[in-house]
PDB file of C-alpha atoms and ligand atoms in Angstrom:
ATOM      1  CA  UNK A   1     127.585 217.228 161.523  1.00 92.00           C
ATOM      2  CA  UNK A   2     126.839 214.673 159.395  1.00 94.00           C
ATOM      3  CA  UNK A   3     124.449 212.001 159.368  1.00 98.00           C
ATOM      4  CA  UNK A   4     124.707 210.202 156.117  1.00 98.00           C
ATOM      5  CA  UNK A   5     127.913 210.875 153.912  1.00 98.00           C
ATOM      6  CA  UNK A   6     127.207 209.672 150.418  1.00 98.00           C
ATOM      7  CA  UNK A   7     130.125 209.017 147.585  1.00 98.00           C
ATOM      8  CA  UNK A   8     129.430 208.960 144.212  1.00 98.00           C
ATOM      9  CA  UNK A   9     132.085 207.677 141.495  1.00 98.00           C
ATOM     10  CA  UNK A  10     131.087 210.633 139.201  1.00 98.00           C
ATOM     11  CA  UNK A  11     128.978 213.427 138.815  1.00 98.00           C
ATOM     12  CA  UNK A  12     127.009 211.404 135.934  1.00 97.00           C
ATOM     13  CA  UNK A  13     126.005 209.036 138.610  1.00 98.00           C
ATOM     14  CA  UNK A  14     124.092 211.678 140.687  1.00 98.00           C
ATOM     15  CA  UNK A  15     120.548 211.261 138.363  1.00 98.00           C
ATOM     16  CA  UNK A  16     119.761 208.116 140.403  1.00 98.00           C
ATOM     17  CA  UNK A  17     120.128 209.328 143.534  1.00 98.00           C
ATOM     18  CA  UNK A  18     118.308 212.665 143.334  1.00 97.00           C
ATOM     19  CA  UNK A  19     115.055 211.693 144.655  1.00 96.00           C
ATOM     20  CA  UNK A  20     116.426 210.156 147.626  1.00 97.00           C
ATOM     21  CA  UNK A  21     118.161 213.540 147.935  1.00 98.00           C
ATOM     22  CA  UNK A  22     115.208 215.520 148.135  1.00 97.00           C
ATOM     23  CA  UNK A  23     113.573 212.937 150.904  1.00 96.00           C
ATOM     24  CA  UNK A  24     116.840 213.490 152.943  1.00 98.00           C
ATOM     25  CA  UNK A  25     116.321 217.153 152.496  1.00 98.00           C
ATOM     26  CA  UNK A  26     112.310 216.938 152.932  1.00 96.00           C
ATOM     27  CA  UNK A  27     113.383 214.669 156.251  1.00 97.00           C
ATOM     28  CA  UNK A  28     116.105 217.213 157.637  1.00 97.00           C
ATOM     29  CA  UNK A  29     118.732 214.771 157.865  1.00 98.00           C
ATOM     30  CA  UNK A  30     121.922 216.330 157.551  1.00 98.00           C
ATOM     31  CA  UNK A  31     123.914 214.563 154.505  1.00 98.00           C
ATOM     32  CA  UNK A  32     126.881 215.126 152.872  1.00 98.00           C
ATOM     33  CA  UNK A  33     127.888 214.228 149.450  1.00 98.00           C
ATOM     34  CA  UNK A  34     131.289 213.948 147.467  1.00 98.00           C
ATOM     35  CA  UNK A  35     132.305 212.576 144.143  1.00 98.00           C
ATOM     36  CA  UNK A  36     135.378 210.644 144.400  1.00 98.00           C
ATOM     37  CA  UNK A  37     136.172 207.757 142.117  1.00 97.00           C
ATOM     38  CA  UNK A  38     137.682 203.804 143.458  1.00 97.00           C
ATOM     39  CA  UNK A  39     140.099 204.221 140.230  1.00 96.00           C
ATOM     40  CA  UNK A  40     140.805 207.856 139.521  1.00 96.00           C
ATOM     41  CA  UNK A  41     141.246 209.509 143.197  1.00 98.00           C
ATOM     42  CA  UNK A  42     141.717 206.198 145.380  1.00 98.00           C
ATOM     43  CA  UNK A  43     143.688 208.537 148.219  1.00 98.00           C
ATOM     44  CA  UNK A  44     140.743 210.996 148.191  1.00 98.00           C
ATOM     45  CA  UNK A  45     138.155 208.487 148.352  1.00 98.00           C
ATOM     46  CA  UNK A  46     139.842 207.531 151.694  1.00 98.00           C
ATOM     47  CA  UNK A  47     140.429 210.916 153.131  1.00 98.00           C
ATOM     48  CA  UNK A  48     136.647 211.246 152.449  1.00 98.00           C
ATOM     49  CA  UNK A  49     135.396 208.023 154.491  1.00 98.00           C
ATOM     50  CA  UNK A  50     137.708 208.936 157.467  1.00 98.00           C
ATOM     51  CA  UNK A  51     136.209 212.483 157.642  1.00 98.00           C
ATOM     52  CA  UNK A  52     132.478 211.306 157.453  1.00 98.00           C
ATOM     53  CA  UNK A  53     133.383 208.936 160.365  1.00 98.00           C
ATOM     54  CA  UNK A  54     134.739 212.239 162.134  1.00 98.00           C
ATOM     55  CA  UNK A  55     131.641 214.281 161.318  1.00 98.00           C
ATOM     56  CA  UNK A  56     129.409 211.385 162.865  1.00 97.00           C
ATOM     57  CA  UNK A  57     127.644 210.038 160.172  1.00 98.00           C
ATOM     58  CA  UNK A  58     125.859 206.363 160.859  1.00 98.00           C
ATOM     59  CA  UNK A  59     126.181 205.353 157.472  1.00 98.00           C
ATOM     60  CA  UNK A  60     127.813 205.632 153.902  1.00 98.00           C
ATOM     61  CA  UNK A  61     126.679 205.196 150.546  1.00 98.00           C
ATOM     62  CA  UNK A  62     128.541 204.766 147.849  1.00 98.00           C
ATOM     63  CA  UNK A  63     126.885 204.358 144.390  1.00 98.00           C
ATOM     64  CA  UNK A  64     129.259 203.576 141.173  1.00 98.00           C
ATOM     65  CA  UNK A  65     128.856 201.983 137.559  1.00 98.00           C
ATOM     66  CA  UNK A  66     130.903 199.636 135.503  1.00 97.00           C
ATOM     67  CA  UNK A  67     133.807 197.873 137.460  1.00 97.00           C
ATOM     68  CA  UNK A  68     132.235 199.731 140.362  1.00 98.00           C
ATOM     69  CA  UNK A  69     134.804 199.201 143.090  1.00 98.00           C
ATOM     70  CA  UNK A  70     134.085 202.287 145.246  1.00 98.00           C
ATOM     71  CA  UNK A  71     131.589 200.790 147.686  1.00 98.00           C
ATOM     72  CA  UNK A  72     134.195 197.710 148.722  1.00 98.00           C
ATOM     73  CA  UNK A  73     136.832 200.225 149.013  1.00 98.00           C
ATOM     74  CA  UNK A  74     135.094 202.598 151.066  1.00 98.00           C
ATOM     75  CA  UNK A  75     133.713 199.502 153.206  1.00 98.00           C
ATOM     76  CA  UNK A  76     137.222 198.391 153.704  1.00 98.00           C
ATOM     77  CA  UNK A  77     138.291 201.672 155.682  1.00 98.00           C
ATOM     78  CA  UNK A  78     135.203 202.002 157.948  1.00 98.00           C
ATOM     79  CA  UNK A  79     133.169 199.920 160.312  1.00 98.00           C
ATOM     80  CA  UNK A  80     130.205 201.792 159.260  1.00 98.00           C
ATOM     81  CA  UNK A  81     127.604 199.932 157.430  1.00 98.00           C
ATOM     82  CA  UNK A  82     127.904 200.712 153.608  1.00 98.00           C
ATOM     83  CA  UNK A  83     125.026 200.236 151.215  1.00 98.00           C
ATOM     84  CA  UNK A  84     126.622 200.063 148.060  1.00 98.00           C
ATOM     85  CA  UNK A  85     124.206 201.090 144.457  1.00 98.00           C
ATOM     86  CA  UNK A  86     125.236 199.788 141.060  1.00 98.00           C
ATOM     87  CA  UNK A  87     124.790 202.440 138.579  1.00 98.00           C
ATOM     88  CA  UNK A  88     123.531 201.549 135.472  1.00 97.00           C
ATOM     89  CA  UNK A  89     126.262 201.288 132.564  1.00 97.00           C
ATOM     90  CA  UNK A  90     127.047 199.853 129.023  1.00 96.00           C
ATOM     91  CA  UNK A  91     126.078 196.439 130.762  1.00 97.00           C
ATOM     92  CA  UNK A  92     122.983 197.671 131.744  1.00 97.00           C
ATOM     93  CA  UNK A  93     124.303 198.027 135.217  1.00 98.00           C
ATOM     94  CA  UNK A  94     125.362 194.161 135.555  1.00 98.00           C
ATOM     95  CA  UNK A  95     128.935 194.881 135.731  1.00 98.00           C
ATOM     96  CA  UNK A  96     127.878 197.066 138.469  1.00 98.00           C
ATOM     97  CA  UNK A  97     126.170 194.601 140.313  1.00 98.00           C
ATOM     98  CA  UNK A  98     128.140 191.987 140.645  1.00 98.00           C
ATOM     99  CA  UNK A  99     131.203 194.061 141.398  1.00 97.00           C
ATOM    100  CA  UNK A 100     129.368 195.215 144.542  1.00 98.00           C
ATOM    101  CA  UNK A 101     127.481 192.575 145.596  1.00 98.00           C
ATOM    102  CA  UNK A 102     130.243 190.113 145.411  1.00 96.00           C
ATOM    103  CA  UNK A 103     132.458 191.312 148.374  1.00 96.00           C
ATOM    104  CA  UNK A 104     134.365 188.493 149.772  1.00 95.00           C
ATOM    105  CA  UNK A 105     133.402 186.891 153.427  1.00 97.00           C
ATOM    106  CA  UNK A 106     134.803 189.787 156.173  1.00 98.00           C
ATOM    107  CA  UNK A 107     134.080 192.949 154.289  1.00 98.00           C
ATOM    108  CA  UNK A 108     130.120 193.422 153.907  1.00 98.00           C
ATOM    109  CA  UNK A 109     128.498 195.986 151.249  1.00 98.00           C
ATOM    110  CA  UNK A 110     125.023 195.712 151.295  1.00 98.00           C
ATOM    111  CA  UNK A 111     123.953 196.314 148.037  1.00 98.00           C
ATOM    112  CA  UNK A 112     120.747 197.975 146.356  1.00 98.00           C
ATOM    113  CA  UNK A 113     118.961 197.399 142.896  1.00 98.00           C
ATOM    114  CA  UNK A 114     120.283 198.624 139.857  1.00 98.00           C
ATOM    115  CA  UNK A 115     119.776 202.593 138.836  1.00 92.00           C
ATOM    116  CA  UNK A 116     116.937 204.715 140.084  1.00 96.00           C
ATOM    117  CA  UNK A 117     115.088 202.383 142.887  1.00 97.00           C
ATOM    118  CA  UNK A 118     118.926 201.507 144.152  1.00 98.00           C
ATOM    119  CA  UNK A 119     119.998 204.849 144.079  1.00 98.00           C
ATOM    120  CA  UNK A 120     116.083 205.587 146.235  1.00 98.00           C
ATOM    121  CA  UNK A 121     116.167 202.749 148.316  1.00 98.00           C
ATOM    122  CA  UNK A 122     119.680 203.274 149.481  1.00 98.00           C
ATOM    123  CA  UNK A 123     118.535 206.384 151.062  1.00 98.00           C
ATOM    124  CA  UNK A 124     115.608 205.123 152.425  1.00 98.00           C
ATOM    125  CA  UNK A 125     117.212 202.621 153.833  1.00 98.00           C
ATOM    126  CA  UNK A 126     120.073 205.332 155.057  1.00 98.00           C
ATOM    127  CA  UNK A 127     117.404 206.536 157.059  1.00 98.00           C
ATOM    128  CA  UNK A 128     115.834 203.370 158.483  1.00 98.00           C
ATOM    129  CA  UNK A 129     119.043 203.153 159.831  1.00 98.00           C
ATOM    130  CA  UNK A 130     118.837 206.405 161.584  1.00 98.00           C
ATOM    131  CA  UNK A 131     115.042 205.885 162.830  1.00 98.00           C
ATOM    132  CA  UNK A 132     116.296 203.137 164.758  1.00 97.00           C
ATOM    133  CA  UNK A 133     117.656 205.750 167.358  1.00 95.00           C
ATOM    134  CA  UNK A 134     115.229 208.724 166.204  1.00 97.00           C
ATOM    135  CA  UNK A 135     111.539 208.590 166.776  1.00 98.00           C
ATOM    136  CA  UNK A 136     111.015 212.083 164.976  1.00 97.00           C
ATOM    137  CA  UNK A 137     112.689 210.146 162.160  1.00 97.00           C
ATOM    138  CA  UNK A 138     110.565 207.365 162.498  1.00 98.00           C
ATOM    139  CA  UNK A 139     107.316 208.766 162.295  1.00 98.00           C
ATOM    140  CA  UNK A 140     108.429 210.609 159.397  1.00 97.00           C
ATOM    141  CA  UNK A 141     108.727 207.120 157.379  1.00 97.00           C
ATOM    142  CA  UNK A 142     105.819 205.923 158.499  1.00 98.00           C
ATOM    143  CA  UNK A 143     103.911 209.508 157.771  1.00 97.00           C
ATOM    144  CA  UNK A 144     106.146 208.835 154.173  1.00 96.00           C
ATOM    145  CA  UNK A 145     104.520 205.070 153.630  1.00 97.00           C
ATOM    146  CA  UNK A 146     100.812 206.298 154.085  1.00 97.00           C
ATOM    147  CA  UNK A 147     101.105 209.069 151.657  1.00 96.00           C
ATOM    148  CA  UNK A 148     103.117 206.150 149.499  1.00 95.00           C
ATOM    149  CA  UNK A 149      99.970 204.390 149.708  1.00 96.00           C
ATOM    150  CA  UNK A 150      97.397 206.980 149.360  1.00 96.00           C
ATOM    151  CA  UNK A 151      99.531 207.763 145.570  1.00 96.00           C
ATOM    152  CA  UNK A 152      99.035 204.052 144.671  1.00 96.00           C
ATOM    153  CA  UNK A 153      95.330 204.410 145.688  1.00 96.00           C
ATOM    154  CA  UNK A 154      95.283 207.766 143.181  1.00 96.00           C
ATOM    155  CA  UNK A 155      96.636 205.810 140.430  1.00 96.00           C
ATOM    156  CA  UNK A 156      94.574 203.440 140.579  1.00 96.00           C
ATOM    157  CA  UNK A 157      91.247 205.294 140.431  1.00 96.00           C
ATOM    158  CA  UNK A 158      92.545 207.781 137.538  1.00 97.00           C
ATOM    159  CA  UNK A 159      93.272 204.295 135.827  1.00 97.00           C
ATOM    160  CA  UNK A 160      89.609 203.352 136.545  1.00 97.00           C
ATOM    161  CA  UNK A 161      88.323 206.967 135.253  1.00 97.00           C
ATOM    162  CA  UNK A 162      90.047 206.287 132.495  1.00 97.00           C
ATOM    163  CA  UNK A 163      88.958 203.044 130.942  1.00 97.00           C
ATOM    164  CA  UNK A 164      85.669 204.411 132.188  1.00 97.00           C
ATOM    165  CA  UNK A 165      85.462 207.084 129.543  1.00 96.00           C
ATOM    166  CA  UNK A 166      86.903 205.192 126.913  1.00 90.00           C
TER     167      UNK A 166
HETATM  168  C1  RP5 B 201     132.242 205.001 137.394  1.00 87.45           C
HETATM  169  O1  RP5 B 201     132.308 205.120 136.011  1.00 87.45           O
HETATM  170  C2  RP5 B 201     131.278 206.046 137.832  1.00 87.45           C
HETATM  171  O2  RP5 B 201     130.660 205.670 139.031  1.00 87.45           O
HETATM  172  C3  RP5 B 201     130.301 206.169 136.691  1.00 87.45           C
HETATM  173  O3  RP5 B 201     129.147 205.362 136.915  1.00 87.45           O
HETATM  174  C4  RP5 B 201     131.092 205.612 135.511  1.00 87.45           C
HETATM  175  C5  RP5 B 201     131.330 206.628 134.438  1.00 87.45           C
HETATM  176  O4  RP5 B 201     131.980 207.753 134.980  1.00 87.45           O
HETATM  177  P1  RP5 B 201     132.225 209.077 134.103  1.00 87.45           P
HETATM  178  O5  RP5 B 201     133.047 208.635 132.926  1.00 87.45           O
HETATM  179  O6  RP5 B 201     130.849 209.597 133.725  1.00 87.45           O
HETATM  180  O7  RP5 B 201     132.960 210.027 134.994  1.00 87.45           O
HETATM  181  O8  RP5 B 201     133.465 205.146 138.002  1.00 87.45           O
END
């Protein structure tokens, strides 16, 4: 079974989505992940969508820099929602961007922020998805959010201690 299949156009892409990795592992969500590249393996990258569908994920991401075509592609074989991440490249991830967020009317990609809070927020937002029919799910978010908060609250007292002893 799988709950959230994730593509990636290459293995150098996998940096920005590691910590979202670990909060799918940390959640117990069961995830799968393949590299398979728009360009380079187009018949692969569709063998890979259909199976996900057939293991029962909810949801696909596909994260890819440069003329990052992978996350139209894969949204044009599925009905599943895709959330698309633009890797950053020798643009600075630009080229990444607007070749996922630009889909044309009929084929949606919803697409994330460049690099590491894409690459994070794509998976949070993977699992959003999933609370919607989970409350175990749910209250792990929420649980997730308050110790969010309490680490901003942290920061900003060491801060304080800091210019304190200065
Ligand atoms: C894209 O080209 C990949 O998604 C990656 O971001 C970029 C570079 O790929 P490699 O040359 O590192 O395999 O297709």
């Amino acid at each position: 079974m799988t709950k959230v299949g994730i593509i990636l156009g290459s293995d150098s892409d996998y940096p920005y989505m590691e910590k979202g990795v670990k909060l799918l592992k940390e959640f117990d969500i069961p995830f799968e992940m393949e590299v398979s590249s728009a360009h380079r393996t187009p018949e692969r990258t569709v063998e890979i969508v259909k199976r996900f569908e057939e293991q029962g994920a909810r949801v696909i991401i596909a994260a890819a820099g440069g003329a990052a075509h992978l996350p139209g592609v894969v949204a044009a074989h599925t009905v599943l929602p895709v959330l698309g991440v633009p890797i950053t490249s020798a643009l600075s991830g630009i080229d990444s961007l607007y070749s996922i967020v630009q889909m044309p009317g009929g084929i949606p990609v919803a697409t994330f922020g460049i690099g590491n809070s894409g690459g994070m927020n794509s998976i949070l937002f993977a699992i959003q998805i999933l609370a919607n029919n989970d409350e175990a799910i749910k209250e792990k978010i929420i649980k997730f959010r308050e110790e969010q908060k309490e680490s901003v609250y942290k920061k900003s007292q060491r801060l304080k201690e800091k210019l304190n002893s200065e």
